[in-house]
């Protein structure tokens, strides 16, 4: 099929050439072989690229290369999917529009079935003026484009000008400097150009801080660039969207390991240039997401863009970590470093600048080496042994893909290879332990868990903050051991019992001190988070004496002190806390519902069914005061029902998030009555939200306090 596609393209090119030569026009075609472009399609993992433009007198030919296997980072082949060309597609240049005339491989207005994951095709449009410097490909002539269908600012990177060009140090391979119309990017800083002169292809630039930059003439694709009093650097232009392969191999192994810290940080600055309106509306801030290795929760940090899309943010970083710069990329950051990140929607460039950013640039160019785990876990009665075989098979494909990538790009660093390989290992571990939720009785075979322990758990790369997958893997693996394996685990004379099984399991399966301390801190954190009250004295002693890493120990003890202070607060006399005396002896769910809601007829009641053990429930309760303020005009009564929650923990969550007010009532009913009530109002999960109208009727409308916009619209109707 690839040969057929190539043959068809050659025939089309020959037809175009024959047609043009028949006119006997001596004017040579303008050919762009190093094409740059911007637009929303660049966010789609390079799903489609413009690879060549030929501007002739009879037509302008634009050649594209599509790769559907890259779309969405899905590793499995997507052959058989259909794609097509919208018949309204046009080129736009200098305010004029140029219609589609012909196409190769894809037929205008018809669907094409993909026979391979990749496809190259050419579209021929009415001829652009041959002195055109840039143009857009859009849908619907004269209409502003919707997201995902425009490719903007298609232009030639090798135009001879320095505006909108980025240059790398030819010796080191790092991104060295960039030039836009008004700014210079160098040394992780953006400086405004106050003066720029050109003489015979050489440039002299002065920035607003007085820095002088001399850019030599282009000679064999190289320019000598001198910044301030520094030595001249031989630079070549970056012709792709990401950095090309580095010129020499980097054999360093391992990642920065600071021993874990609660005080270290990392700084990320940069420029999201010409961000599309739709994307800016969805992501108005620069967003960095990390994972806390102790709580295993996501932690999100945001900072505002300035008017040009520039930003700067410093965030805590316990150790070298995988982070998400949403929605632009996933990368690795090391504590103590400063990184400059560029996403240029004008050119499509994605680049890192900094002291040591080779790994980050290699991940941009070869993100996760393409292949990703694609396993179906959420099925009933999953066959664990078959799933194990599937997970092994997926990882084998991934490792083969990595080896092919390394063979095609022999200068990729050892750290890149190690990072990708470790990522595959952690993903398999996470995936195989998540399967516990789909197997009968949630019990995995012993042979299965032994494999996970010996081949995945014991071989995890360090530091343990390195991968987002670690927290889920660790939680599920230890939970499964403590639930099903505690009786068989012992060390010397110590035999696991219900009281000490956590401690013994951790001692037995954690092969180094760091892992031991992290997992022990995780277990104590879960105890605190679940119950929201200080640890018993024996657990406090374990935290103080058995956790050697200061960061892990301090995190647990600081949280313990926080809940100790909350525990001292007394709200027992608050009118918000209601007793179950009024429904004593009742067993019918509807009768309980009517009795508890009847005092509030004439008002809208928002019911919230939650539990102290439910993390999403508590996460939602954090925003209670915001909810009360937002919905104040609607005279709502907030009625909370706690499920399976210990009295002291129940009160502490209420105190922690200040879930109190004149229109707030809380119930912590006996288990049988709570179950009867939940059956009547049809609770399917936690948290569950229900609305009761002013007449006391339970409404069927779906509501969610976590979506205040939708909830407010519904309240307006009532």
XYZ file of C-alpha atoms in Angstrom:
718
model
C 0.000 0.000 0.000
C 2.829 2.410 0.782
C 4.277 1.720 -2.678
C 0.855 2.370 -4.224
C 0.475 5.688 -2.409
C 3.948 6.753 -3.466
C 3.194 5.750 -7.065
C -0.018 7.781 -7.070
C 1.803 10.831 -5.716
C 4.494 10.508 -8.395
C 1.815 10.325 -11.117
C 0.095 13.415 -9.718
C 3.361 15.323 -9.513
C 4.146 14.318 -13.099
C 0.716 15.465 -14.241
C 1.202 18.828 -12.527
C 4.654 19.178 -14.050
C 3.408 18.225 -17.548
C 0.555 20.690 -17.284
C 2.851 23.497 -16.254
C 5.495 22.741 -18.911
C 2.863 22.669 -21.642
C 2.334 26.356 -20.996
C 6.024 26.906 -21.712
C 6.251 29.312 -18.833
C 9.868 30.034 -18.045
C 9.189 31.257 -14.510
C 10.576 28.727 -12.015
C 8.357 27.345 -9.254
C 8.881 28.587 -5.711
C 9.565 25.562 -3.523
C 9.513 25.404 0.277
C 11.070 22.217 1.640
C 11.399 23.377 5.264
C 7.868 24.377 6.099
C 6.791 25.912 9.407
C 3.223 26.441 10.495
C 1.060 27.206 13.520
C -2.572 26.501 14.394
C -4.558 24.188 16.606
C -3.589 21.037 14.761
C -0.163 21.314 16.342
C -1.697 20.316 19.682
C -2.747 16.977 18.204
C 0.634 15.315 18.718
C 1.746 16.163 15.189
C -1.175 14.224 13.707
C -0.696 16.107 10.460
C 2.177 18.180 9.087
C 2.706 20.354 6.050
C 5.907 18.980 4.530
C 6.259 20.826 1.215
C 4.830 23.772 -0.722
C 5.291 24.338 -4.448
C 4.028 27.668 -5.807
C 3.723 27.500 -9.583
C 1.944 29.605 -12.168
C -0.877 27.087 -12.623
C -1.339 25.837 -9.059
C -0.007 25.919 -5.517
C 0.614 22.378 -4.303
C 0.633 21.697 -0.563
C 1.868 18.279 0.586
C 0.828 16.827 3.943
C 1.941 13.876 6.028
C -0.576 12.407 8.466
C 0.050 9.864 11.220
C -3.123 8.663 12.925
C -1.193 6.374 15.283
C 0.303 9.519 16.838
C -3.114 11.083 17.368
C -3.889 10.986 21.077
C -0.708 8.984 21.867
C -2.444 5.657 21.224
C -0.038 2.873 20.418
C -2.409 0.474 18.683
C -2.797 0.714 14.913
C -5.839 2.610 13.719
C -5.878 1.280 10.192
C -9.355 1.233 8.709
C -10.350 4.655 10.038
C -11.813 7.132 7.598
C -10.564 10.626 6.870
C -11.561 13.179 4.281
C -11.177 16.679 2.842
C -13.817 19.310 3.400
C -14.811 20.674 -0.043
C -14.786 24.199 1.396
C -11.060 24.117 2.171
C -9.185 27.168 0.848
C -5.895 28.986 1.206
C -5.868 32.529 2.556
C -3.029 34.962 1.878
C -2.977 38.757 2.240
C -6.776 38.837 2.580
C -7.442 36.841 -0.601
C -8.777 33.288 -0.930
C -7.615 30.504 -3.234
C -9.909 27.547 -3.874
C -9.053 23.849 -3.962
C -8.592 22.580 -7.525
C -7.402 18.996 -7.226
C -6.047 16.387 -4.839
C -3.932 13.267 -4.844
C -4.813 10.149 -2.820
C -7.633 11.914 -0.995
C -10.647 12.860 -3.119
C -12.387 16.156 -2.505
C -15.605 15.609 -0.547
C -15.211 11.819 -0.220
C -14.108 9.598 2.658
C -10.835 7.698 2.432
C -10.141 4.514 4.412
C -6.678 4.418 5.948
C -4.730 1.320 4.854
C -1.678 2.272 6.922
C -1.156 4.393 10.016
C 0.581 7.054 7.928
C -0.521 8.819 4.770
C 1.045 11.396 2.483
C -1.244 13.418 0.207
C -1.116 16.582 -1.880
C -3.754 19.282 -2.420
C -3.602 21.664 -5.383
C -5.115 25.141 -5.040
C -5.495 28.155 -7.280
C -2.012 29.665 -7.608
C -0.760 31.936 -4.877
C 1.450 34.858 -5.886
C 4.962 33.435 -6.021
C 6.273 36.149 -3.713
C 3.875 35.007 -0.953
C 5.679 34.871 2.384
C 2.978 33.091 4.418
C -0.554 31.757 4.086
C -3.261 29.919 6.057
C -5.233 26.786 5.253
C -8.805 27.218 6.438
C -12.345 25.896 6.090
C -15.259 28.048 4.875
C -14.127 30.995 2.818
C -14.209 34.231 4.736
C -15.425 32.595 7.966
C -13.536 32.563 11.248
C -12.238 29.044 11.878
C -13.476 26.642 14.527
C -11.000 24.717 16.603
C -9.042 21.867 15.099
C -9.419 22.683 11.403
C -7.032 25.523 10.706
C -3.328 25.497 9.952
C -2.067 29.048 10.220
C 1.056 30.915 9.180
C 2.396 28.313 6.753
C 5.771 29.685 5.699
C 9.320 28.754 4.722
C 11.735 28.474 7.640
C 14.725 29.112 5.386
C 13.589 32.477 4.093
C 16.917 34.208 4.731
C 15.430 36.422 7.425
C 15.909 35.950 11.167
C 12.399 36.975 12.227
C 10.484 34.000 13.630
C 13.542 31.741 13.621
C 15.113 29.657 16.370
C 18.778 28.608 16.448
C 20.716 25.899 18.205
C 24.342 25.747 19.254
C 25.817 23.554 16.537
C 28.418 22.071 18.910
C 26.231 21.291 21.959
C 22.934 20.849 20.113
C 21.024 22.980 22.645
C 18.543 25.683 21.709
C 20.659 28.831 21.991
C 18.593 31.813 20.807
C 15.343 32.802 19.109
C 14.173 35.873 17.218
C 10.641 37.162 16.743
C 9.691 40.480 15.208
C 10.005 42.355 18.504
C 11.817 40.041 20.930
C 14.919 37.943 21.476
C 14.861 34.761 23.592
C 18.215 33.896 25.154
C 19.468 32.488 28.452
C 15.880 31.759 29.626
C 14.929 35.426 29.222
C 12.800 37.336 26.716
C 14.168 40.773 25.811
C 12.515 43.446 23.718
C 14.309 44.610 20.566
C 14.768 48.390 20.549
C 16.954 48.571 17.457
C 17.723 46.175 14.593
C 19.742 46.825 11.455
C 20.613 44.543 8.555
C 23.549 44.766 6.202
C 24.191 42.199 3.487
C 22.443 39.447 5.452
C 24.114 40.224 8.808
C 22.196 41.744 11.714
C 22.993 44.039 14.624
C 20.420 44.014 17.417
C 20.106 45.986 20.655
C 17.650 44.936 23.363
C 15.928 47.019 26.010
C 18.485 46.094 28.682
C 21.381 47.321 26.510
C 22.514 43.887 25.317
C 24.012 43.887 21.830
C 23.603 40.853 19.589
C 25.569 40.437 16.384
C 24.251 37.864 13.917
C 26.648 36.966 11.148
C 25.806 36.183 7.528
C 24.459 32.769 6.684
C 27.291 30.582 5.378
C 26.507 26.975 4.495
C 23.482 27.101 6.754
C 25.471 28.471 9.722
C 25.425 31.871 11.398
C 27.908 33.122 13.984
C 25.907 34.731 16.826
C 27.571 36.847 19.510
C 25.558 37.980 22.547
C 27.016 40.848 24.603
C 30.604 40.191 25.668
C 30.284 36.452 25.156
C 32.190 34.438 22.589
C 30.642 33.926 19.139
C 28.583 30.731 18.881
C 28.189 28.841 15.624
C 24.468 28.218 15.191
C 22.245 26.472 12.683
C 18.523 27.059 12.269
C 16.030 24.689 13.870
C 14.026 23.514 10.866
C 11.608 21.195 12.656
C 9.017 21.853 15.356
C 11.342 20.354 17.965
C 15.098 20.152 18.358
C 16.822 17.730 15.978
C 18.889 14.914 17.471
C 21.839 16.118 19.506
C 25.190 15.889 17.678
C 26.865 13.560 20.203
C 25.692 10.768 22.484
C 25.141 11.519 26.186
C 25.979 8.415 28.241
C 25.045 9.810 31.653
C 22.808 7.560 33.736
C 20.405 8.379 36.523
C 18.422 11.443 37.525
C 19.040 14.115 40.122
C 18.186 12.735 43.562
C 18.179 15.283 46.392
C 17.171 12.696 48.989
C 13.597 14.139 49.030
C 12.787 17.541 50.442
C 9.778 19.604 51.468
C 11.603 22.861 50.709
C 13.094 22.340 47.219
C 11.475 23.964 44.198
C 11.728 24.361 40.437
C 11.097 27.417 38.261
C 9.350 27.235 34.904
C 9.166 30.329 32.760
C 8.441 30.732 29.102
C 6.165 31.865 26.335
C 3.021 30.334 24.868
C 3.124 32.473 21.752
C 0.011 33.377 19.751
C -2.136 30.910 21.660
C -5.400 30.278 19.745
C -8.497 31.888 21.236
C -10.325 28.608 21.817
C -7.374 27.133 23.665
C -6.799 30.280 25.686
C -10.446 30.262 26.714
C -10.175 26.676 27.942
C -6.769 27.171 29.598
C -6.547 30.851 30.623
C -3.615 30.124 32.975
C -0.339 28.282 32.664
C -1.011 25.053 34.507
C 1.548 22.684 36.089
C 0.320 19.389 37.567
C 2.498 17.214 39.800
C 1.755 14.131 41.918
C 2.420 14.081 45.639
C 4.374 10.877 46.304
C 2.911 10.561 49.837
C -0.767 11.391 49.278
C -0.620 10.124 45.646
C -2.924 13.046 44.798
C -2.531 15.458 41.928
C -1.320 18.904 42.942
C -2.069 21.730 40.551
C -0.273 25.063 40.306
C -1.304 27.974 38.105
C 0.014 31.338 37.064
C -1.420 34.039 34.831
C -0.097 34.750 31.365
C 0.868 38.314 30.589
C -0.676 40.036 27.566
C 1.778 38.294 25.218
C 1.420 34.810 26.690
C 4.570 34.866 28.806
C 4.644 33.363 32.300
C 6.844 32.490 35.262
C 6.062 30.159 38.164
C 8.052 28.535 40.978
C 6.538 25.386 42.468
C 7.597 22.992 45.246
C 9.293 19.846 43.954
C 10.144 17.103 46.422
C 12.533 15.396 43.979
C 12.955 14.848 40.238
C 9.409 14.372 38.969
C 7.294 13.755 35.922
C 4.963 16.739 35.527
C 2.216 17.784 33.128
C 2.364 21.233 31.562
C -1.284 21.080 30.609
C -2.256 20.952 27.781
C 1.105 21.319 26.083
C 3.313 18.405 27.118
C 4.343 15.937 29.810
C 7.973 16.185 30.865
C 10.510 15.695 33.679
C 11.702 18.489 35.970
C 14.598 18.370 38.414
C 14.657 20.391 41.668
C 16.720 23.554 41.796
C 16.624 24.100 38.018
C 15.098 26.851 35.887
C 13.447 25.839 32.627
C 12.269 28.027 29.771
C 9.454 26.419 27.783
C 8.350 27.739 24.399
C 5.235 26.719 22.519
C 5.041 28.914 19.428
C 1.700 28.618 17.651
C 3.020 30.934 14.951
C 5.654 28.420 13.853
C 4.628 25.260 15.672
C 7.878 25.120 17.652
C 8.073 23.305 21.017
C 11.440 23.835 22.712
C 13.121 23.859 26.113
C 15.973 26.180 27.074
C 18.005 25.840 30.268
C 21.100 24.583 32.005
C 20.491 20.894 31.253
C 17.424 20.340 29.075
C 18.532 17.612 26.711
C 16.140 15.041 28.173
C 13.239 17.488 28.032
C 13.883 18.293 24.367
C 14.290 14.613 23.490
C 10.933 13.875 25.129
C 9.327 16.611 23.025
C 10.810 15.157 19.853
C 10.151 11.499 20.766
C 7.419 11.655 23.389
C 7.240 8.335 25.249
C 8.719 6.731 22.151
C 5.227 6.597 20.647
C 3.885 3.345 22.131
C 1.594 3.425 25.143
C -0.253 0.802 27.130
C -3.752 0.179 25.870
C -5.398 -2.463 28.045
C -9.063 -2.900 28.872
C -9.282 -3.310 32.630
C -12.754 -2.144 33.598
C -14.591 -5.344 32.720
C -16.422 -7.778 34.963
C -14.732 -11.016 36.035
C -11.471 -10.237 34.303
C -9.237 -13.282 33.725
C -6.115 -12.193 35.613
C -3.730 -14.661 33.983
C -4.831 -13.703 30.464
C -4.548 -10.045 31.405
C -1.016 -10.669 32.680
C -0.105 -12.138 29.284
C -1.653 -9.139 27.562
C 0.264 -6.680 29.765
C 3.527 -8.531 29.073
C 2.774 -8.457 25.358
C 2.066 -4.723 25.392
C 5.313 -4.001 27.193
C 7.241 -6.204 24.745
C 5.838 -4.158 21.868
C 6.749 -0.968 23.698
C 10.312 -2.109 24.350
C 10.704 -3.145 20.695
C 9.413 0.259 19.652
C 11.951 1.904 21.942
C 14.781 -0.168 20.458
C 13.685 0.801 16.945
C 13.621 4.460 17.966
C 17.103 4.205 19.461
C 18.377 2.475 16.314
C 16.896 5.218 14.100
C 18.232 7.942 16.401
C 21.512 6.574 17.793
C 22.432 9.826 19.563
C 19.422 9.766 21.873
C 20.749 9.986 25.415
C 21.061 7.101 27.841
C 18.831 9.022 30.245
C 16.110 9.182 27.591
C 16.346 5.422 26.994
C 16.317 4.682 30.738
C 13.422 7.042 31.403
C 11.222 5.581 28.668
C 12.062 2.009 29.672
C 11.262 2.796 33.305
C 8.011 4.425 32.274
C 6.907 1.247 30.531
C 7.771 -0.779 33.641
C 5.788 1.506 35.971
C 2.828 1.629 33.612
C 2.685 -2.154 33.507
C 2.849 -2.331 37.294
C 0.102 0.244 37.680
C -2.030 -1.468 35.053
C -1.619 -4.978 36.468
C -2.516 -3.872 39.996
C -5.496 -1.809 38.815
C -6.815 -5.111 37.479
C -7.579 -6.101 41.091
C -10.784 -4.061 40.861
C -12.077 -6.192 37.978
C -11.226 -9.742 39.067
C -13.635 -11.906 41.100
C -13.592 -10.960 44.809
C -10.780 -8.486 43.958
C -8.238 -11.213 44.660
C -5.354 -11.664 42.238
C -3.599 -15.065 41.941
C -0.484 -15.501 44.053
C 1.656 -16.212 40.983
C 0.411 -12.948 39.478
C 1.302 -10.802 42.494
C 4.644 -12.574 42.904
C 5.500 -11.582 39.347
C 4.487 -7.980 39.981
C 6.608 -7.918 43.131
C 9.728 -9.571 41.710
C 9.793 -8.200 38.158
C 8.193 -4.767 38.496
C 8.066 -3.567 42.109
C 11.637 -4.602 42.926
C 13.021 -3.037 39.730
C 11.448 0.427 39.934
C 13.822 3.265 38.973
C 14.791 5.933 41.495
C 13.918 8.480 42.703
C 10.408 7.212 43.340
C 8.895 10.582 42.443
C 10.080 10.089 38.863
C 6.820 8.713 37.427
C 3.211 9.736 37.877
C 2.281 6.023 37.928
C 4.172 5.271 41.156
C 1.511 6.435 43.603
C -1.314 4.327 42.162
C 0.972 1.305 41.727
C 2.241 1.554 45.301
C -1.206 2.023 46.834
C -2.785 -0.906 44.982
C 0.146 -3.263 45.494
C 0.415 -2.700 49.254
C -3.387 -2.718 49.696
C -3.643 -6.076 47.984
C -0.849 -7.566 50.077
C -2.323 -6.368 53.359
C -5.780 -7.617 52.413
C -4.861 -11.084 51.169
C -1.248 -11.874 52.063
C -0.800 -10.640 55.625
C -1.138 -14.084 57.217
C 1.738 -15.602 55.280
C 4.209 -12.729 55.786
C 6.515 -12.802 58.774
C 9.983 -11.599 59.675
C 11.793 -13.631 62.312
C 9.460 -13.985 65.270
C 7.134 -11.237 64.051
C 3.916 -12.616 62.607
C 1.514 -10.335 60.805
C -1.693 -9.587 62.696
C -4.512 -7.183 61.898
C -2.810 -4.555 64.069
C 0.720 -4.736 62.686
C 0.228 -6.159 59.172
C 0.969 -2.795 57.502
C 4.313 -2.436 59.235
C 5.403 -6.024 58.557
C 4.339 -5.969 54.903
C 6.249 -2.736 54.330
C 9.340 -4.173 56.018
C 9.170 -7.305 53.898
C 8.559 -5.866 50.424
C 10.432 -2.546 50.469
C 13.945 -3.365 49.318
C 15.591 -0.047 50.202
C 15.238 2.521 52.956
C 13.817 5.301 50.771
C 11.043 3.072 49.452
C 10.317 1.825 52.976
C 9.971 5.367 54.318
C 7.829 6.575 51.413
C 5.416 3.647 51.633
C 5.200 3.900 55.431
C 4.484 7.625 55.122
C 1.795 6.799 52.551
C 0.088 4.345 54.910
C 0.114 6.817 57.805
C -1.156 9.556 55.489
C -4.074 7.322 54.427
C -4.910 6.741 58.094
C -4.954 10.509 58.712
C -6.825 11.317 55.515
C -9.427 8.617 56.066
C -10.228 9.472 59.682
C -9.318 13.182 59.743
C -8.157 12.987 63.320
C -4.719 12.651 64.959
C -2.952 9.300 64.884
C -3.093 7.023 67.918
C 0.030 7.283 70.085
C 1.550 4.021 68.760
C 1.246 5.233 65.165
C 2.754 8.597 66.075
C 5.685 6.722 67.584
C 6.101 4.733 64.344
C 6.190 7.989 62.358
C 8.771 9.521 64.706
C 11.074 6.511 65.037
C 10.647 4.355 61.927
C 10.686 6.983 59.161
C 14.266 8.054 58.534
C 13.707 10.457 55.610
C 13.067 13.885 57.184
C 10.693 14.980 54.396
C 8.494 11.903 54.822
C 8.510 12.078 58.616
C 7.824 15.822 58.726
C 4.988 15.576 56.216
C 3.170 13.010 58.352
C 3.815 14.742 61.668
C 2.822 18.174 60.316
C -0.451 16.747 59.049
C -0.972 14.984 62.354
C -0.510 18.288 64.203
C -3.033 19.933 61.893
C -5.699 17.363 62.730
C -4.823 17.539 66.414
C -5.707 21.259 66.331
C -8.924 20.591 64.402
C -9.834 17.856 66.872
C -9.710 20.364 69.739
C -12.427 22.534 68.180
C -15.860 21.863 69.669
C -18.961 22.122 67.469
C -21.077 19.638 69.421
C -23.570 22.380 70.310
C -23.917 23.634 66.722
C -27.531 23.652 65.476
C -26.197 22.314 62.170
C -25.587 18.879 63.689
C -28.870 17.009 63.882
C -29.670 13.882 65.846
C -31.649 10.913 64.568
C -34.175 11.083 67.436
C -36.965 12.295 65.153
C -36.815 9.116 63.067
C -36.175 6.625 65.862
C -37.652 3.250 64.969
C -38.292 4.126 61.322
C -37.091 1.631 58.706
C -38.777 2.817 55.495
C -36.583 5.045 53.322
C -39.428 7.213 52.029
C -40.792 7.730 55.528
C -37.329 8.804 56.744
C -36.948 11.138 53.770
C -40.357 12.784 54.344
C -39.764 13.228 58.067
C -36.336 14.863 57.648
C -37.260 17.169 54.750
C -40.710 18.204 55.973
C -39.462 21.094 58.201
C -37.999 22.801 55.135
C -41.033 22.841 52.836
C -41.141 26.115 50.971
C -37.402 25.982 50.353
C -35.276 24.121 47.824
C -33.180 21.403 49.508
C -29.861 20.245 48.099
C -29.012 16.789 49.473
C -25.355 15.725 49.622
C -24.638 12.060 50.443
C -20.979 11.605 51.342
C -18.555 9.783 53.638
C -15.398 10.638 55.541
C -13.649 7.773 53.683
C -14.571 9.211 50.258
C -11.812 11.415 48.806
C -13.974 12.983 46.035
C -16.604 13.802 48.669
C -14.098 15.630 50.852
C -12.573 17.342 47.833
C -16.001 18.743 46.992
C -16.612 19.877 50.578
C -13.463 22.037 50.397
C -15.461 24.463 48.243
C -18.558 24.638 50.452
C -18.272 28.323 51.336
C -17.815 29.220 47.664
C -20.961 27.188 46.911
C -22.971 28.894 49.657
C -21.973 32.350 48.447
C -22.678 31.564 44.786
C -26.137 30.101 45.476
C -27.137 32.626 48.141
C -29.897 34.228 46.006
C -31.789 30.910 45.759
C -32.496 30.354 49.483
C -31.204 26.774 49.446
C -31.104 24.430 52.438
C -28.025 22.177 52.372
C -28.766 18.753 53.851
C -25.788 16.420 54.317
C -25.985 12.682 55.014
C -22.772 10.918 56.054
C -22.421 7.256 55.147
C -20.357 4.855 57.289
C -18.537 7.653 59.084
C -17.174 7.601 62.624
C -18.627 10.434 64.731
C -15.333 12.201 65.525
C -14.121 11.955 61.913
C -17.482 13.234 60.670
C -17.279 16.303 62.883
C -13.635 16.956 62.033
C -14.321 17.085 58.276
C -17.165 19.519 58.922
C -14.830 21.663 61.029
C -11.926 21.442 58.582
C -13.934 22.763 55.636
C -16.301 24.956 57.683
C -19.378 23.185 56.321
C -21.575 25.243 58.618
C -24.219 27.928 58.253
C -27.773 28.991 59.100
C -29.121 26.950 56.190
C -26.914 23.857 56.731
C -27.951 20.590 58.440
C -25.888 17.441 58.965
C -27.025 13.892 59.712
C -24.898 10.883 60.592
C -27.694 8.297 60.756
C -27.488 4.754 62.059
C -26.342 2.415 59.300
C -29.688 0.697 58.631
C -31.572 3.987 58.362
C -28.900 5.533 56.153
C -29.070 2.512 53.810
C -32.880 2.729 53.664
C -32.738 6.443 52.841
C -30.084 5.937 50.163
C -32.127 3.143 48.558
C -35.141 5.439 48.337
C -33.308 8.406 46.809
C -31.330 6.030 44.526
C -27.745 6.594 45.578
C -25.421 4.915 43.065
C -22.074 6.286 44.248
C -20.386 8.898 46.395
C -20.809 11.788 46.477
C -24.452 11.811 45.340
C -26.440 15.031 45.035
C -30.232 15.317 44.876
C -32.629 18.261 44.698
C -35.923 18.554 46.551
C -38.333 21.233 45.320
C -40.290 23.641 47.516
C -43.227 21.228 47.674
C -40.994 18.480 49.074
C -40.775 16.444 45.872
C -37.570 14.568 45.089
C -36.508 15.645 41.585
C -35.026 13.344 38.986
C -32.734 15.997 37.542
C -29.035 15.168 37.670
C -27.226 17.657 39.855
C -23.650 18.044 41.013
C -22.382 20.642 43.466
C -18.998 20.446 41.746
C -20.565 22.062 38.658
C -21.964 25.289 40.039
C -22.800 26.735 36.623
C -25.147 23.854 35.767
C -26.565 23.749 39.290
C -27.344 27.461 39.241
C -29.150 27.143 35.896
C -31.353 24.414 37.373
C -32.091 26.462 40.481
C -33.155 29.400 38.317
C -35.776 27.166 36.705
C -37.124 26.179 40.118
